[in-house]
Short mmCIF file of C-alpha atoms in Angstrom, two decimals:
data_model
loop_
_atom_site.label_atom_id
_atom_site.label_comp_id
_atom_site.label_asym_id
_atom_site.label_seq_id
_atom_site.Cartn_x
_atom_site.Cartn_y
_atom_site.Cartn_z
CA MET A 1 -16.52 14.64 -24.12
CA GLU A 2 -18.50 14.66 -20.94
CA GLU A 3 -17.56 17.77 -18.29
CA THR A 4 -19.39 17.89 -14.66
CA THR A 5 -18.20 19.28 -11.25
CA ALA A 6 -17.85 18.11 -7.51
CA LYS A 7 -16.72 20.21 -4.57
CA VAL A 8 -14.62 17.29 -3.21
CA LEU A 9 -12.93 15.15 -5.76
CA ILE A 10 -11.55 12.18 -3.89
CA ILE A 11 -8.88 9.82 -6.52
CA GLY A 12 -8.04 6.23 -5.29
CA SER A 13 -10.32 4.12 -2.75
CA GLY A 14 -9.22 2.03 -0.23
CA PRO A 15 -9.85 2.80 2.97
CA ALA A 16 -8.58 6.19 2.95
CA GLY A 17 -10.35 7.06 -0.20
CA TYR A 18 -13.91 5.14 1.25
CA THR A 19 -13.58 6.77 4.35
CA ALA A 20 -13.08 10.45 2.96
CA GLY A 21 -15.97 9.69 0.88
CA ILE A 22 -17.80 9.09 4.05
CA TYR A 23 -17.02 12.01 5.98
CA ALA A 24 -17.11 14.46 3.06
CA SER A 25 -20.42 13.07 2.31
CA ARG A 26 -21.59 13.34 5.91
CA ALA A 27 -20.44 17.15 5.40
CA ASN A 28 -23.08 17.31 2.88
CA LEU A 29 -20.34 17.71 0.26
CA ASN A 30 -21.29 15.38 -2.12
CA PRO A 31 -17.79 13.88 -3.13
CA VAL A 32 -17.01 11.67 -6.26
CA ILE A 33 -15.00 8.71 -5.88
CA TYR A 34 -12.82 7.37 -8.98
CA GLU A 35 -11.89 4.26 -7.57
CA GLY A 36 -9.02 3.58 -9.96
CA GLU A 37 -6.91 1.07 -11.55
CA GLN A 38 -7.82 -0.95 -8.57
CA PRO A 39 -11.30 -0.77 -6.43
CA GLY A 40 -10.91 -0.97 -2.81
CA GLY A 41 -6.82 -0.99 -2.95
CA GLN A 42 -4.44 -3.66 -2.35
CA LEU A 43 -7.27 -5.09 -0.12
CA THR A 44 -9.01 -6.82 -2.31
CA GLN A 45 -6.18 -9.04 -2.90
CA THR A 46 -5.69 -9.46 1.00
CA THR A 47 -7.50 -13.10 2.69
CA GLU A 48 -8.43 -12.71 5.77
CA ILE A 49 -7.76 -9.21 7.85
CA GLU A 50 -7.51 -9.38 11.58
CA ASN A 51 -6.22 -6.23 12.50
CA PHE A 52 -8.68 -4.16 11.76
CA PRO A 53 -11.27 -3.04 14.65
CA GLY A 54 -14.95 -3.87 14.68
CA TYR A 55 -13.96 -7.26 13.11
CA PRO A 56 -13.56 -9.44 15.87
CA ASN A 57 -13.87 -12.45 14.01
CA GLY A 58 -11.86 -11.05 11.13
CA VAL A 59 -12.49 -10.31 7.88
CA GLN A 60 -12.23 -11.05 4.04
CA GLY A 61 -10.20 -7.99 2.73
CA PRO A 62 -12.99 -7.66 -0.42
CA GLU A 63 -16.20 -8.01 2.07
CA MET A 64 -14.00 -5.31 4.11
CA MET A 65 -13.89 -2.66 0.89
CA ASN A 66 -16.98 -3.88 -0.06
CA ASP A 67 -18.66 -2.59 3.69
CA LEU A 68 -16.47 0.42 3.51
CA ARG A 69 -18.12 1.52 -0.40
CA ASP A 70 -21.10 0.50 0.61
CA GLN A 71 -20.73 2.97 3.67
CA ALA A 72 -19.59 5.76 1.28
CA GLU A 73 -22.13 5.07 -1.53
CA ARG A 74 -25.05 5.32 1.34
CA PHE A 75 -24.20 8.67 2.51
CA GLY A 76 -24.36 10.36 -0.93
CA SER A 77 -20.69 9.44 -2.50
CA ARG A 78 -21.08 9.36 -6.28
CA ILE A 79 -18.47 6.52 -6.91
CA ILE A 80 -17.12 5.74 -10.38
CA PRO A 81 -14.86 2.52 -11.69
CA ARG A 82 -12.92 4.80 -13.84
CA ILE A 83 -9.13 6.03 -13.76
CA ILE A 84 -8.08 9.41 -13.41
CA THR A 85 -5.17 9.79 -16.09
CA LYS A 86 -4.66 13.46 -16.00
CA VAL A 87 -4.86 16.78 -13.84
CA ASP A 88 -4.17 20.35 -14.21
CA PHE A 89 -3.60 21.66 -10.30
CA SER A 90 -2.42 25.28 -11.92
CA LYS A 91 -5.89 27.34 -10.71
CA ARG A 92 -9.22 26.31 -8.96
CA PRO A 93 -11.60 24.67 -9.75
CA PHE A 94 -8.87 21.89 -10.65
CA ARG A 95 -9.36 20.49 -13.72
CA CYS A 96 -8.84 15.84 -14.13
CA GLU A 97 -9.27 13.63 -16.90
CA ASP A 98 -10.14 10.66 -17.20
CA GLU A 99 -9.20 7.16 -19.19
CA ARG A 100 -12.78 8.33 -21.45
CA GLY A 101 -11.51 11.86 -21.76
CA ASP A 102 -14.13 12.75 -19.72
CA VAL A 103 -13.25 16.01 -17.39
CA ILE A 104 -14.23 16.86 -13.85
CA GLU A 105 -13.24 20.13 -12.30
CA ALA A 106 -12.78 19.46 -8.83
CA ASN A 107 -13.03 22.33 -6.05
CA THR A 108 -10.91 20.65 -3.54
CA VAL A 109 -9.13 16.95 -4.12
CA ILE A 110 -8.29 14.33 -1.99
CA ILE A 111 -5.57 11.62 -3.26
CA CYS A 112 -6.19 7.88 -1.82
CA THR A 113 -3.97 6.90 -4.51
CA GLY A 114 -2.00 4.38 -2.50
CA ALA A 115 1.21 2.57 -3.17
CA SER A 116 1.85 -1.42 -4.62
CA ALA A 117 4.15 -3.04 -3.23
CA LYS A 118 6.95 -3.85 -5.50
CA TYR A 119 7.57 -7.45 -6.34
CA LEU A 120 10.51 -9.57 -8.14
CA GLY A 121 8.49 -10.79 -11.07
CA LEU A 122 7.85 -14.24 -10.07
CA PRO A 123 5.04 -16.06 -11.82
CA ASP A 124 4.63 -17.84 -8.49
CA GLU A 125 4.24 -14.97 -6.43
CA GLU A 126 1.01 -14.08 -8.54
CA LYS A 127 -0.02 -17.86 -8.25
CA TYR A 128 0.47 -18.07 -4.43
CA ARG A 129 -0.42 -14.30 -3.33
CA GLY A 130 -2.92 -14.80 -1.04
CA LEU A 131 -1.95 -18.54 -0.28
CA GLY A 132 1.66 -17.77 1.26
CA VAL A 133 2.81 -14.99 -0.28
CA SER A 134 2.87 -11.14 1.14
CA ALA A 135 4.25 -8.28 1.16
CA CYS A 136 3.44 -6.98 4.51
CA ALA A 137 4.28 -8.92 7.99
CA THR A 138 2.17 -6.38 9.84
CA CYS A 139 -0.80 -7.62 8.18
CA ASP A 140 -0.04 -11.57 7.80
CA GLY A 141 2.59 -12.63 10.54
CA PHE A 142 0.04 -13.59 13.04
CA PHE A 143 -0.73 -16.64 10.44
CA TYR A 144 2.40 -17.87 10.73
CA ARG A 145 2.83 -18.64 14.52
CA LYS A 146 5.33 -21.74 14.85
CA LYS A 147 6.43 -21.90 11.28
CA ARG A 148 8.72 -21.24 8.50
CA VAL A 149 9.05 -18.44 6.95
CA ALA A 150 11.31 -16.36 4.38
CA VAL A 151 11.74 -12.52 4.37
CA VAL A 152 13.33 -11.09 1.14
CA GLY A 153 15.11 -7.99 0.90
CA GLY A 154 18.53 -6.36 2.57
CA GLY A 155 17.46 -2.87 4.24
CA ASP A 156 15.89 -1.43 7.01
CA THR A 157 12.13 -2.78 5.89
CA ALA A 158 12.85 -6.52 5.40
CA CYS A 159 15.09 -6.44 8.84
CA GLU A 160 12.16 -5.05 10.77
CA GLU A 161 9.76 -7.40 9.09
CA ALA A 162 11.99 -10.22 9.59
CA LEU A 163 12.43 -9.15 13.65
CA TYR A 164 9.03 -8.76 13.58
CA LEU A 165 8.50 -12.83 12.34
CA SER A 166 11.14 -14.13 14.36
CA THR A 167 8.61 -12.69 17.51
CA LEU A 168 5.75 -15.21 16.09
CA ALA A 169 7.19 -17.95 13.56
CA SER A 170 9.85 -20.75 14.67
CA LYS A 171 11.84 -19.87 12.02
CA VAL A 172 12.74 -16.82 9.70
CA PHE A 173 15.07 -16.92 6.49
CA LEU A 174 16.60 -13.18 5.04
CA ILE A 175 17.01 -13.66 1.86
CA VAL A 176 19.38 -11.39 0.52
CA ARG A 177 20.77 -10.40 -3.08
CA LYS A 178 23.89 -8.97 -1.82
CA PRO A 179 26.73 -9.94 0.04
CA TYR A 180 26.18 -7.46 2.95
CA LEU A 181 22.70 -5.88 4.74
CA ARG A 182 22.01 -2.41 3.19
CA ALA A 183 20.38 -1.71 6.41
CA SER A 184 21.80 0.41 10.06
CA LYS A 185 24.10 -1.33 11.34
CA ALA A 186 21.83 -0.80 14.52
CA MET A 187 19.42 -2.92 12.30
CA GLN A 188 21.89 -5.40 11.13
CA LYS A 189 23.39 -5.85 15.28
CA LYS A 190 19.71 -6.34 16.11
CA VAL A 191 18.94 -9.16 13.25
CA PHE A 192 22.17 -11.35 14.08
CA GLU A 193 21.77 -11.61 17.42
CA ARG A 194 18.32 -13.30 17.03
CA GLU A 195 18.51 -16.47 17.21
CA ASN A 196 15.73 -17.78 14.85
CA ILE A 197 16.63 -15.50 11.77
CA GLN A 198 19.05 -17.12 9.61
CA VAL A 199 20.36 -14.31 6.91
CA LEU A 200 21.33 -15.94 3.27
CA PHE A 201 23.49 -13.42 1.48
CA GLU A 202 23.84 -13.18 -2.27
CA CYS A 203 20.52 -15.71 -2.89
CA ASN A 204 18.29 -15.43 -5.46
CA THR A 205 14.91 -16.80 -5.41
CA LEU A 206 13.90 -19.17 -8.34
CA GLY A 207 10.45 -20.34 -7.53
CA LEU A 208 8.16 -21.55 -5.54
CA PHE A 209 5.71 -24.86 -4.76
CA GLY A 210 2.84 -26.23 -2.76
CA GLU A 211 0.16 -27.98 -3.74
CA ASP A 212 -2.98 -25.65 -1.65
CA GLY A 213 -0.53 -22.64 -1.16
CA VAL A 214 3.49 -22.17 -0.17
CA GLU A 215 5.31 -25.60 1.05
CA GLY A 216 8.51 -24.00 0.16
CA GLY A 217 11.03 -22.09 -2.37
CA HIS A 218 13.44 -22.87 -5.04
CA PHE A 219 16.57 -20.80 -4.18
CA VAL A 220 20.03 -20.63 -6.04
CA TYR A 221 23.69 -19.17 -4.16
CA ARG A 222 25.67 -16.74 -6.07
CA LYS A 223 23.50 -16.96 -9.01
CA GLY A 224 26.19 -17.04 -12.39
CA GLU A 225 28.92 -17.54 -10.35
CA PRO A 226 31.22 -20.79 -10.86
CA ASP A 227 30.34 -21.92 -7.59
CA GLN A 228 26.67 -21.72 -8.01
CA GLN A 229 24.44 -23.68 -5.77
CA GLU A 230 21.07 -23.84 -5.97
CA PHE A 231 18.76 -25.61 -2.79
CA ASP A 232 15.65 -25.85 -1.74
CA LEU A 233 14.17 -24.56 1.42
CA PRO A 234 10.80 -25.66 2.94
CA ILE A 235 8.88 -22.96 4.30
CA ASP A 236 5.34 -21.44 5.28
CA GLY A 237 4.91 -18.06 4.07
CA PHE A 238 7.05 -15.81 1.63
CA PHE A 239 7.20 -12.27 2.14
CA LEU A 240 8.27 -9.50 -0.05
CA ALA A 241 10.35 -6.75 1.37
CA ILE A 242 11.68 -4.72 -1.22
CA GLY A 243 9.86 -2.02 -1.51
CA HIS A 244 6.63 -0.02 -2.45
CA ARG A 245 5.93 2.47 -4.96
CA PRO A 246 3.62 4.89 -4.80
CA ASN A 247 0.95 5.49 -7.01
CA THR A 248 1.98 9.38 -7.72
CA GLU A 249 3.30 9.55 -10.99
CA ILE A 250 0.29 12.02 -12.55
CA PHE A 251 1.14 14.27 -9.67
CA ARG A 252 4.25 14.67 -9.88
CA GLU A 253 4.30 17.87 -11.65
CA TRP A 254 2.08 19.45 -9.57
CA LEU A 255 2.62 18.33 -5.87
CA ASP A 256 6.03 18.37 -3.70
CA ILE A 257 6.68 14.75 -3.50
CA ASP A 258 9.82 12.91 -1.87
CA SER A 259 12.91 11.03 -3.98
CA GLU A 260 10.86 7.26 -2.98
CA GLY A 261 7.77 8.84 -4.82
CA TYR A 262 5.58 9.57 -1.56
CA ILE A 263 3.62 13.06 -1.63
CA ASN A 264 5.04 15.16 1.30
CA VAL A 265 2.27 16.41 3.64
CA GLN A 266 1.92 19.71 5.83
CA ALA A 267 1.64 17.17 9.33
CA PRO A 268 -0.19 17.16 11.42
CA SER A 269 -2.75 17.70 8.77
CA THR A 270 -3.30 16.38 4.94
CA ARG A 271 -1.95 19.66 2.78
CA THR A 272 -0.06 19.17 0.25
CA ASN A 273 1.51 22.22 -1.27
CA VAL A 274 -1.03 22.99 -3.67
CA GLU A 275 -3.66 24.91 -1.95
CA GLY A 276 -6.91 22.93 -1.71
CA VAL A 277 -5.08 19.63 -2.28
CA PHE A 278 -4.82 16.94 -0.06
CA ALA A 279 -3.22 13.66 0.61
CA ALA A 280 -4.29 10.15 2.53
CA GLY A 281 -3.44 7.28 3.07
CA ASP A 282 -0.46 4.80 1.66
CA CYS A 283 0.53 7.55 -1.45
CA ALA A 284 1.25 9.61 1.30
CA ASP A 285 2.45 7.46 3.97
CA PRO A 286 6.28 5.34 3.88
CA SER A 287 6.27 4.44 7.40
CA TYR A 288 2.86 2.42 8.62
CA ARG A 289 0.98 1.29 5.66
CA GLN A 290 -1.82 -0.04 7.45
CA ALA A 291 -5.58 -0.28 6.54
CA ILE A 292 -6.70 1.55 10.16
CA SER A 293 -3.85 4.49 9.51
CA ALA A 294 -5.32 4.80 5.62
CA ALA A 295 -8.71 5.40 6.99
CA GLY A 296 -7.48 8.20 9.55
CA THR A 297 -6.24 10.31 6.97
CA GLY A 298 -8.76 9.79 4.93
CA CYS A 299 -10.86 10.97 7.76
CA ARG A 300 -8.40 13.98 8.09
CA ALA A 301 -8.55 15.00 4.76
CA ALA A 302 -12.61 15.05 4.41
CA ILE A 303 -12.11 17.04 7.50
CA ASP A 304 -9.44 19.18 5.99
CA ALA A 305 -11.54 20.08 2.61
CA GLU A 306 -14.47 20.79 4.41
CA ARG A 307 -12.51 23.77 6.61
CA PHE A 308 -11.26 24.98 3.26
CA LEU A 309 -14.10 25.21 1.67
CA MET A 310 -15.68 27.07 4.33
CA ASN A 311 -13.07 29.46 4.85
CA HIS A 312 -13.20 30.15 1.29
CA ASP A 313 -17.27 30.55 1.44
CA GLU A 314 -17.85 27.60 -1.08
CA HIS A 315 -19.19 24.93 1.50
#
């Protein structure tokens, strides 16, 4: 077992983690970044990104994450491609352990572990990921202008995604497992009034089909009932809107976490309920979940950590 120390430990990567690394490095804090299970975060599974400032012609998700990683490393971040599996926030320095059993003691910790979109678990979701399957309408809706898309879900998020896509796509099918919408009445009203949104109640997705991308979906109405009926819909895009799962399990013992698993921070700062521990990006953001907002909170977390260390004469 190897033991090391750091002024700033960043758990997780992606836009939040790498940006925190850039700012902490430039403040001479010599941060250590544990990249986590998915180095670069969710954007490494995204094809083209067109809404991140500084890339006027768009950029591939993995390329942008490599740019951010290289920038963090250039300024002095030590990047370790491993996973932190256990933390002890009972006292400072905080003690964190990775999957090899190596321990790092840190004066401050910035958590940037992100959130994972929930999927239905169909093999076709993986097959067509980035080829018509998406879990972010704001990120990818632009590519479906004048096309037909389906959104899976019946809550506020699904309705918001459907409404957003309806301003771009020619037709939006809202696939709802229940015979009703769980969204607020105001949101339901907007959906039902939007001419190019069609709500398909009591429907489940069986699979997707297409040669080089999604061309349609296999669905079933009233699955398991006597009047069950299978049908196909021609669609170009398939959007999941059944929620996200913050990657915060190992912090539950120590941090104030809401019912959905998101880390509560003391806005407008990134401070958690434990002094010296900060959270940035999607693991603390149930509302926006965008690369640019994650990067912004990563910057703020690094500045918060720097100020904390200065106030404790540890800079």
